[in-house]
Short mmCIF file of C-alpha atoms in Angstrom, two decimals:
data_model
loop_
_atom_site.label_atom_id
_atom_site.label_comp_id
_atom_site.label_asym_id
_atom_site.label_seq_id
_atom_site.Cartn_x
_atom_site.Cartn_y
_atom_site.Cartn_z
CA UNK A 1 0.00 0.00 0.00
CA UNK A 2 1.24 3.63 0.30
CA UNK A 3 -0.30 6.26 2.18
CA UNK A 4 -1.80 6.55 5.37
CA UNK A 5 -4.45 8.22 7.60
CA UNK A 6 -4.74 11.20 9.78
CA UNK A 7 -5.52 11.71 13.49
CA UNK A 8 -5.24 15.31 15.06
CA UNK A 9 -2.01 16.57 13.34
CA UNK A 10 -0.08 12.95 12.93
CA UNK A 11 -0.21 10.69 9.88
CA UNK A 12 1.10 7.47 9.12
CA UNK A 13 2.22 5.67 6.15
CA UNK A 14 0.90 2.10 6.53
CA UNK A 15 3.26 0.08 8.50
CA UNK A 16 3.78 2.90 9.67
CA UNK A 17 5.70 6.33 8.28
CA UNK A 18 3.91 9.39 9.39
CA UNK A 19 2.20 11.67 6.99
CA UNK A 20 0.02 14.65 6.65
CA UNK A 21 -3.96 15.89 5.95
CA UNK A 22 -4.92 13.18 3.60
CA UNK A 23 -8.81 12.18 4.19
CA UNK A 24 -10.01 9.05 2.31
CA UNK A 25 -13.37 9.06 1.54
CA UNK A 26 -15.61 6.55 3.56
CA UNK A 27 -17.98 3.88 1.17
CA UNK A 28 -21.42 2.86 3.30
CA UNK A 29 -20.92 0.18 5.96
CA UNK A 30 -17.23 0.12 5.68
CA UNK A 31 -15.48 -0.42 9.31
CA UNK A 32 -13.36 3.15 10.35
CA UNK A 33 -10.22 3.21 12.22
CA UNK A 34 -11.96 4.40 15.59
CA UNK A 35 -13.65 7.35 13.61
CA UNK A 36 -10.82 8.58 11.83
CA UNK A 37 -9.61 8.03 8.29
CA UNK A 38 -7.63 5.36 7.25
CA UNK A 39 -4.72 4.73 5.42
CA UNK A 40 -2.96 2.24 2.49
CA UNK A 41 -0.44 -0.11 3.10
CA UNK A 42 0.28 -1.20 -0.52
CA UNK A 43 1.00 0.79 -3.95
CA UNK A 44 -0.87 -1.55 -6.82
CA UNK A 45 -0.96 -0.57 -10.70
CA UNK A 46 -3.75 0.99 -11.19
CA UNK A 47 -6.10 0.83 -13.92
CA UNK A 48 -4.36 0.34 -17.41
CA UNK A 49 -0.82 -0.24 -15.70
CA UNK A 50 0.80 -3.82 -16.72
CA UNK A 51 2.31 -5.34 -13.56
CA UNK A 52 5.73 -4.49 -12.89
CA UNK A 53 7.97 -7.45 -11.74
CA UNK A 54 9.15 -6.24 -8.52
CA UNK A 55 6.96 -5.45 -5.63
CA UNK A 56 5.96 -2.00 -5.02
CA UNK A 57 7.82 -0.36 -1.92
CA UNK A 58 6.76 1.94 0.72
CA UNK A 59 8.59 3.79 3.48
CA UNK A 60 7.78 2.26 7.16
CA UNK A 61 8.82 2.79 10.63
CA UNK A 62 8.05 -0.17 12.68
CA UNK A 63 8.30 0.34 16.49
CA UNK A 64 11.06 -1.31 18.74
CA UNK A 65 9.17 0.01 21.70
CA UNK A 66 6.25 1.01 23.01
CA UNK A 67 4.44 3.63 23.17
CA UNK A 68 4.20 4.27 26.78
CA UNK A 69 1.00 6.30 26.47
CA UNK A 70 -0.97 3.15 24.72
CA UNK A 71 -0.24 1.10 27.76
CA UNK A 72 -2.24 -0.67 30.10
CA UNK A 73 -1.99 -3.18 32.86
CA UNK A 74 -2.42 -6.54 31.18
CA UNK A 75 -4.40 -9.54 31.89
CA UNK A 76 -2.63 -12.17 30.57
CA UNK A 77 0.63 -13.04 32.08
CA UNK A 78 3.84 -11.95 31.00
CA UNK A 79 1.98 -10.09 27.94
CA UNK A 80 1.36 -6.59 28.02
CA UNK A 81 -1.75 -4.74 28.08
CA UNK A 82 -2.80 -1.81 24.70
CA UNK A 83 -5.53 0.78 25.79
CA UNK A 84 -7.00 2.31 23.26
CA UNK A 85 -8.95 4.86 25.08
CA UNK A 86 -10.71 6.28 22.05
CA UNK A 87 -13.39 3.40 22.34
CA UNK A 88 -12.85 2.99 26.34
CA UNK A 89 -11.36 -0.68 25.10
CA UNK A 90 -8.13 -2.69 26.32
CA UNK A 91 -6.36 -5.99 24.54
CA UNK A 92 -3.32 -7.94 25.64
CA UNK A 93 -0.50 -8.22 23.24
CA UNK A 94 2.77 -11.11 23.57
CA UNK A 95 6.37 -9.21 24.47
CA UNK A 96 7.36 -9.46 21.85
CA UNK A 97 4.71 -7.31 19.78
CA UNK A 98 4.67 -3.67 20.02
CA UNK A 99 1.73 -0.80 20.99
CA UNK A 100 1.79 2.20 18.64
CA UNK A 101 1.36 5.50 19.64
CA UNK A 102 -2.53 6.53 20.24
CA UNK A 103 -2.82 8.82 17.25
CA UNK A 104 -1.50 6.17 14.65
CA UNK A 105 -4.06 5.02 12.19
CA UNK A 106 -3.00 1.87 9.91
CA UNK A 107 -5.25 -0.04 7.15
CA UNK A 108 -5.22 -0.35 3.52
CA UNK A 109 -7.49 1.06 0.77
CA UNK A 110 -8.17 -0.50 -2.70
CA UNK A 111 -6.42 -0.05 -5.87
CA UNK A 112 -8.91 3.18 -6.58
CA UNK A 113 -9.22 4.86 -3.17
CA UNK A 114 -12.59 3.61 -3.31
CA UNK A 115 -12.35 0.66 -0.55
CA UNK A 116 -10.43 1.20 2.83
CA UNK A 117 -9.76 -0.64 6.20
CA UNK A 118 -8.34 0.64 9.00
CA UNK A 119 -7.51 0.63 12.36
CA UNK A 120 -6.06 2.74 15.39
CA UNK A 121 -4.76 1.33 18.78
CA UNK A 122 -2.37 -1.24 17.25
CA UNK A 123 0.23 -3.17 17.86
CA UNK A 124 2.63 -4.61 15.62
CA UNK A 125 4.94 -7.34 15.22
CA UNK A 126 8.39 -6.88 13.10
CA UNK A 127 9.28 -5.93 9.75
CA UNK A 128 9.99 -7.75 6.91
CA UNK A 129 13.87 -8.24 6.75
CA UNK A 130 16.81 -7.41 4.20
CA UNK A 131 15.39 -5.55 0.99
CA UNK A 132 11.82 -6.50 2.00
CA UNK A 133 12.08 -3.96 4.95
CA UNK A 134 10.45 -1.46 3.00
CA UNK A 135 7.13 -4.13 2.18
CA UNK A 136 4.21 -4.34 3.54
CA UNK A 137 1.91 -6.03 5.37
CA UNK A 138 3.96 -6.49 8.45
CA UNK A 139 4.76 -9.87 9.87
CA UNK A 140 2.13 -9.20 12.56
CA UNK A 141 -0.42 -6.46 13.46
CA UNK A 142 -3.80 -5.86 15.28
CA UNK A 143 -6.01 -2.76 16.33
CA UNK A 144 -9.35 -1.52 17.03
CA UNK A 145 -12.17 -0.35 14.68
CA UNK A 146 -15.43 1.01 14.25
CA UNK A 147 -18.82 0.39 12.19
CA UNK A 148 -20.17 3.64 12.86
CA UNK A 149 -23.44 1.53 13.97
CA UNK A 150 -24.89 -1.27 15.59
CA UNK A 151 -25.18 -4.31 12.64
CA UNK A 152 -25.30 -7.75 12.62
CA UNK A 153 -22.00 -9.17 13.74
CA UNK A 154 -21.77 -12.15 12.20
CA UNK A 155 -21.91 -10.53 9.09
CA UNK A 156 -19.69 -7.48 9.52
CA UNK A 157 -17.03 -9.55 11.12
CA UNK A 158 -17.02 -11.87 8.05
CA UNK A 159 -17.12 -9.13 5.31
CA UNK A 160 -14.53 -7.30 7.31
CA UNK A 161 -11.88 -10.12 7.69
CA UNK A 162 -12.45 -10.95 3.94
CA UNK A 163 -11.86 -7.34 2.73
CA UNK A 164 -8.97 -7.12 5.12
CA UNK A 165 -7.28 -10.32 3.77
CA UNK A 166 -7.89 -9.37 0.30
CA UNK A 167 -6.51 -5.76 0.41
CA UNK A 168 -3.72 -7.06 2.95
CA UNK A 169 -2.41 -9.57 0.86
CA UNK A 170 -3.24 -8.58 -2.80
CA UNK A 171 0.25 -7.66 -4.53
CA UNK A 172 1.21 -7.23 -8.41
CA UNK A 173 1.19 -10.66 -8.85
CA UNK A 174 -2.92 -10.69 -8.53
CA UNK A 175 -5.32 -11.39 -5.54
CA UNK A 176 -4.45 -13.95 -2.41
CA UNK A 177 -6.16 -16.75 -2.16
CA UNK A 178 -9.16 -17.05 0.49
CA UNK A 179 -10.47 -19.86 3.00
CA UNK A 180 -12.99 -17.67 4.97
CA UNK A 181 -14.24 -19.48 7.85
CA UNK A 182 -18.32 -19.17 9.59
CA UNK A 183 -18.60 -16.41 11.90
CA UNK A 184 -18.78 -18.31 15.33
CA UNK A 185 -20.26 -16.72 18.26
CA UNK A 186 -17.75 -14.46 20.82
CA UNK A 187 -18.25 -13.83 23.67
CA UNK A 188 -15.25 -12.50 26.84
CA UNK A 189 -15.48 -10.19 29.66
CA UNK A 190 -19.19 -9.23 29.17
CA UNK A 191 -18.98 -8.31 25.47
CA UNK A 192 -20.61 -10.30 22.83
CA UNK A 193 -20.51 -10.93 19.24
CA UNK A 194 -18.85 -12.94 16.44
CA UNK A 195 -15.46 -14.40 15.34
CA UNK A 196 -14.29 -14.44 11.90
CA UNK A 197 -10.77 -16.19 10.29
CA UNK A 198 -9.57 -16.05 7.11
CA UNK A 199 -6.84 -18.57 5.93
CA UNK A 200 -4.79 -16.55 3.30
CA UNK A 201 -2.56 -17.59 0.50
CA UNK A 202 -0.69 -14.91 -0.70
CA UNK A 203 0.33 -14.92 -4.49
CA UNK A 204 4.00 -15.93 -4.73
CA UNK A 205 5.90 -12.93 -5.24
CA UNK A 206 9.35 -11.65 -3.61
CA UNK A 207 8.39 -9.95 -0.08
CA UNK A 208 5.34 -11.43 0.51
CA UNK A 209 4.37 -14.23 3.18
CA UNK A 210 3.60 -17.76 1.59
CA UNK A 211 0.18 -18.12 3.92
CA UNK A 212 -1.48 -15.66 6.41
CA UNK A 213 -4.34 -15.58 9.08
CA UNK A 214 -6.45 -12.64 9.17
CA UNK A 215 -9.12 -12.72 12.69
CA UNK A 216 -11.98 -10.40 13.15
CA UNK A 217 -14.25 -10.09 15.96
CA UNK A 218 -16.83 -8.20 15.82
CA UNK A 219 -18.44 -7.44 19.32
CA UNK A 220 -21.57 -5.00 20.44
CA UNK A 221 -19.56 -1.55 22.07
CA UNK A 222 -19.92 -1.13 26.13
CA UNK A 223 -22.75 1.75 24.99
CA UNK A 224 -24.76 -0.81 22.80
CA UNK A 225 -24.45 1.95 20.53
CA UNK A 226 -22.12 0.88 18.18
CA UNK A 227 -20.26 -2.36 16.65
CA UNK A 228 -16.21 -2.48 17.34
CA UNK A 229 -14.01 -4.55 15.65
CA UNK A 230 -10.63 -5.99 16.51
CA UNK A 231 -8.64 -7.31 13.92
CA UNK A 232 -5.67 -9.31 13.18
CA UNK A 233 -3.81 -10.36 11.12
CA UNK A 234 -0.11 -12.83 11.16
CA UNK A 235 1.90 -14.60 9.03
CA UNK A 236 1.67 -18.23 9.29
CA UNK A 237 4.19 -19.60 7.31
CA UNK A 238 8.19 -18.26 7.49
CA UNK A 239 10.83 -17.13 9.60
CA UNK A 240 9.04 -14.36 10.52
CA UNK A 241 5.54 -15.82 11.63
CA UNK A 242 5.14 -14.69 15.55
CA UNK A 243 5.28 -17.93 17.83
CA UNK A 244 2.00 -19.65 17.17
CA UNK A 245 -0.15 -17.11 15.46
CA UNK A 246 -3.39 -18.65 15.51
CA UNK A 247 -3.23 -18.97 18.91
CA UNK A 248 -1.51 -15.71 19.87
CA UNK A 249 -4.27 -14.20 17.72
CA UNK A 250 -7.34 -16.26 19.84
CA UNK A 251 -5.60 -14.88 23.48
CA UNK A 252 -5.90 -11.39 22.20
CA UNK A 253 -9.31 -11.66 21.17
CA UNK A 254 -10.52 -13.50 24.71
CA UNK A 255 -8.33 -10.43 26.23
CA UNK A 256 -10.78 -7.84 24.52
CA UNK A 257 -12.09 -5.99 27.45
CA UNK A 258 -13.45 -2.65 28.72
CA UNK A 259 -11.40 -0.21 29.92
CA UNK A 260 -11.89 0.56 34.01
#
């Protein structure tokens, strides 16, 4: 992808370099990155353009540390614990993954700005390495979104975690592969809702993970005013993948709580 959203003043460039004032429109029922705009991850041709044979770069910044500001006490032991304040919500993230900065926004938008995904209160896990640095998605990610409205969950988590893994994973090479999963029912810490995963194979190309797991859930806000999202994504395949990412991805999801 390639450019990024805007909250307050700060930007980001998906996987994260920051930028400045761009607003993406928003299409009906599409998920928002906790009301704010979001951002692309990827650079695709665009419409008439003939593939190139490299994969498109991007500049990044992934996070060594973290943001002291997103932090929270954590539930899980030996993890640590992301508040994202915005939506009064808290998840648990491994050591080894990073919490951005409050005012980050990260997603990815179709090949016409007409589609976009994003979230805010994430956390990411490492960077591609070598010449891929500078490729996106990351190894590991996960954040907090909004529908804007209260909707069926089942649904919205499943069309969420499919658009995700499409956009995500798409690179010049065509469109990833897809085994979407039935929305089963969540439920952890008094919220409620559904569970969505998406198997993705990734189109081989140079910088790109072989396979992927993209998780939504989809929950009913504190309020009952709204629908949140978290979602997540790892690679499962590689020297990269985090330590068991389905399973890393399922704590996080039954750490999904309200903030005290």
């Amino acid at each position: 992808m390639s450019t990024v959203a805007v909250l307050g003043a700060s930007i980001v460039v998906l996987i994260v370099v920051m930028a400045q004032g761009l607003s993406l429109p928003r299409p009906p029922q599409l998920p928002t990155a906790g009301g704010g705009e979001q951002g692309d991850e990827r650079g695709a041709p665009g419409a008439g353009e003939e593939p190139s044979d490299e994969p498109s770069p991007v500049g990044i910044r992934t996070p060594t540390a973290d943001d002291p500001e997103a932090l929270t006490t954590a539930t899980v032991p030996g993890w640590k614990g992301v508040a994202v304040e915005k939506r009064g919500m808290a998840y648990d993230i491994p050591d080894s993954w990073f919490a951005e900065a409050p005012g980050v926004l990260v997603g990815f938008t179709g090949e016409k700005d007409d589609v976009h995904v994003g979230v805010g209160g994430s956390a990411v896990y490492g960077a591609r390495q070598g010449p891929c640095y500078s490729y996106t998605p990351s190894p590991g990610r996960a954040g907090i979104s909004t529908m804007g409205e209260v909707m069926d969950t089942a649904e919205g988590a499943r069309q969420l975690a499919e658009l995700w893994a499409t956009l995500g994973y798409r690179n010049d090479k065509g469109d990833p592969e897809l085994s979407v999963g039935s929305p089963e029912p969540f439920a952890a810490n008094g919220l409620t809702g559904h569970t969505v995963t998406v198997e993705v194979q990734a189109p081989e190309f140079d910088c790109y993970p072989e396979r992927a797991v993209v998780q939504v859930v989809s929950f009913l806000s504190p309020a009952g005013d709204d629908v949140f999202n978290l979602v997540a994504h790892a690679d499962t395949a590689g020297a990269q993948a985090p330590e068991a990412p389905e399973q890393t991805l399922g704590r996080m999801a039954d750490s999904l709580r309200p903030l005290p």
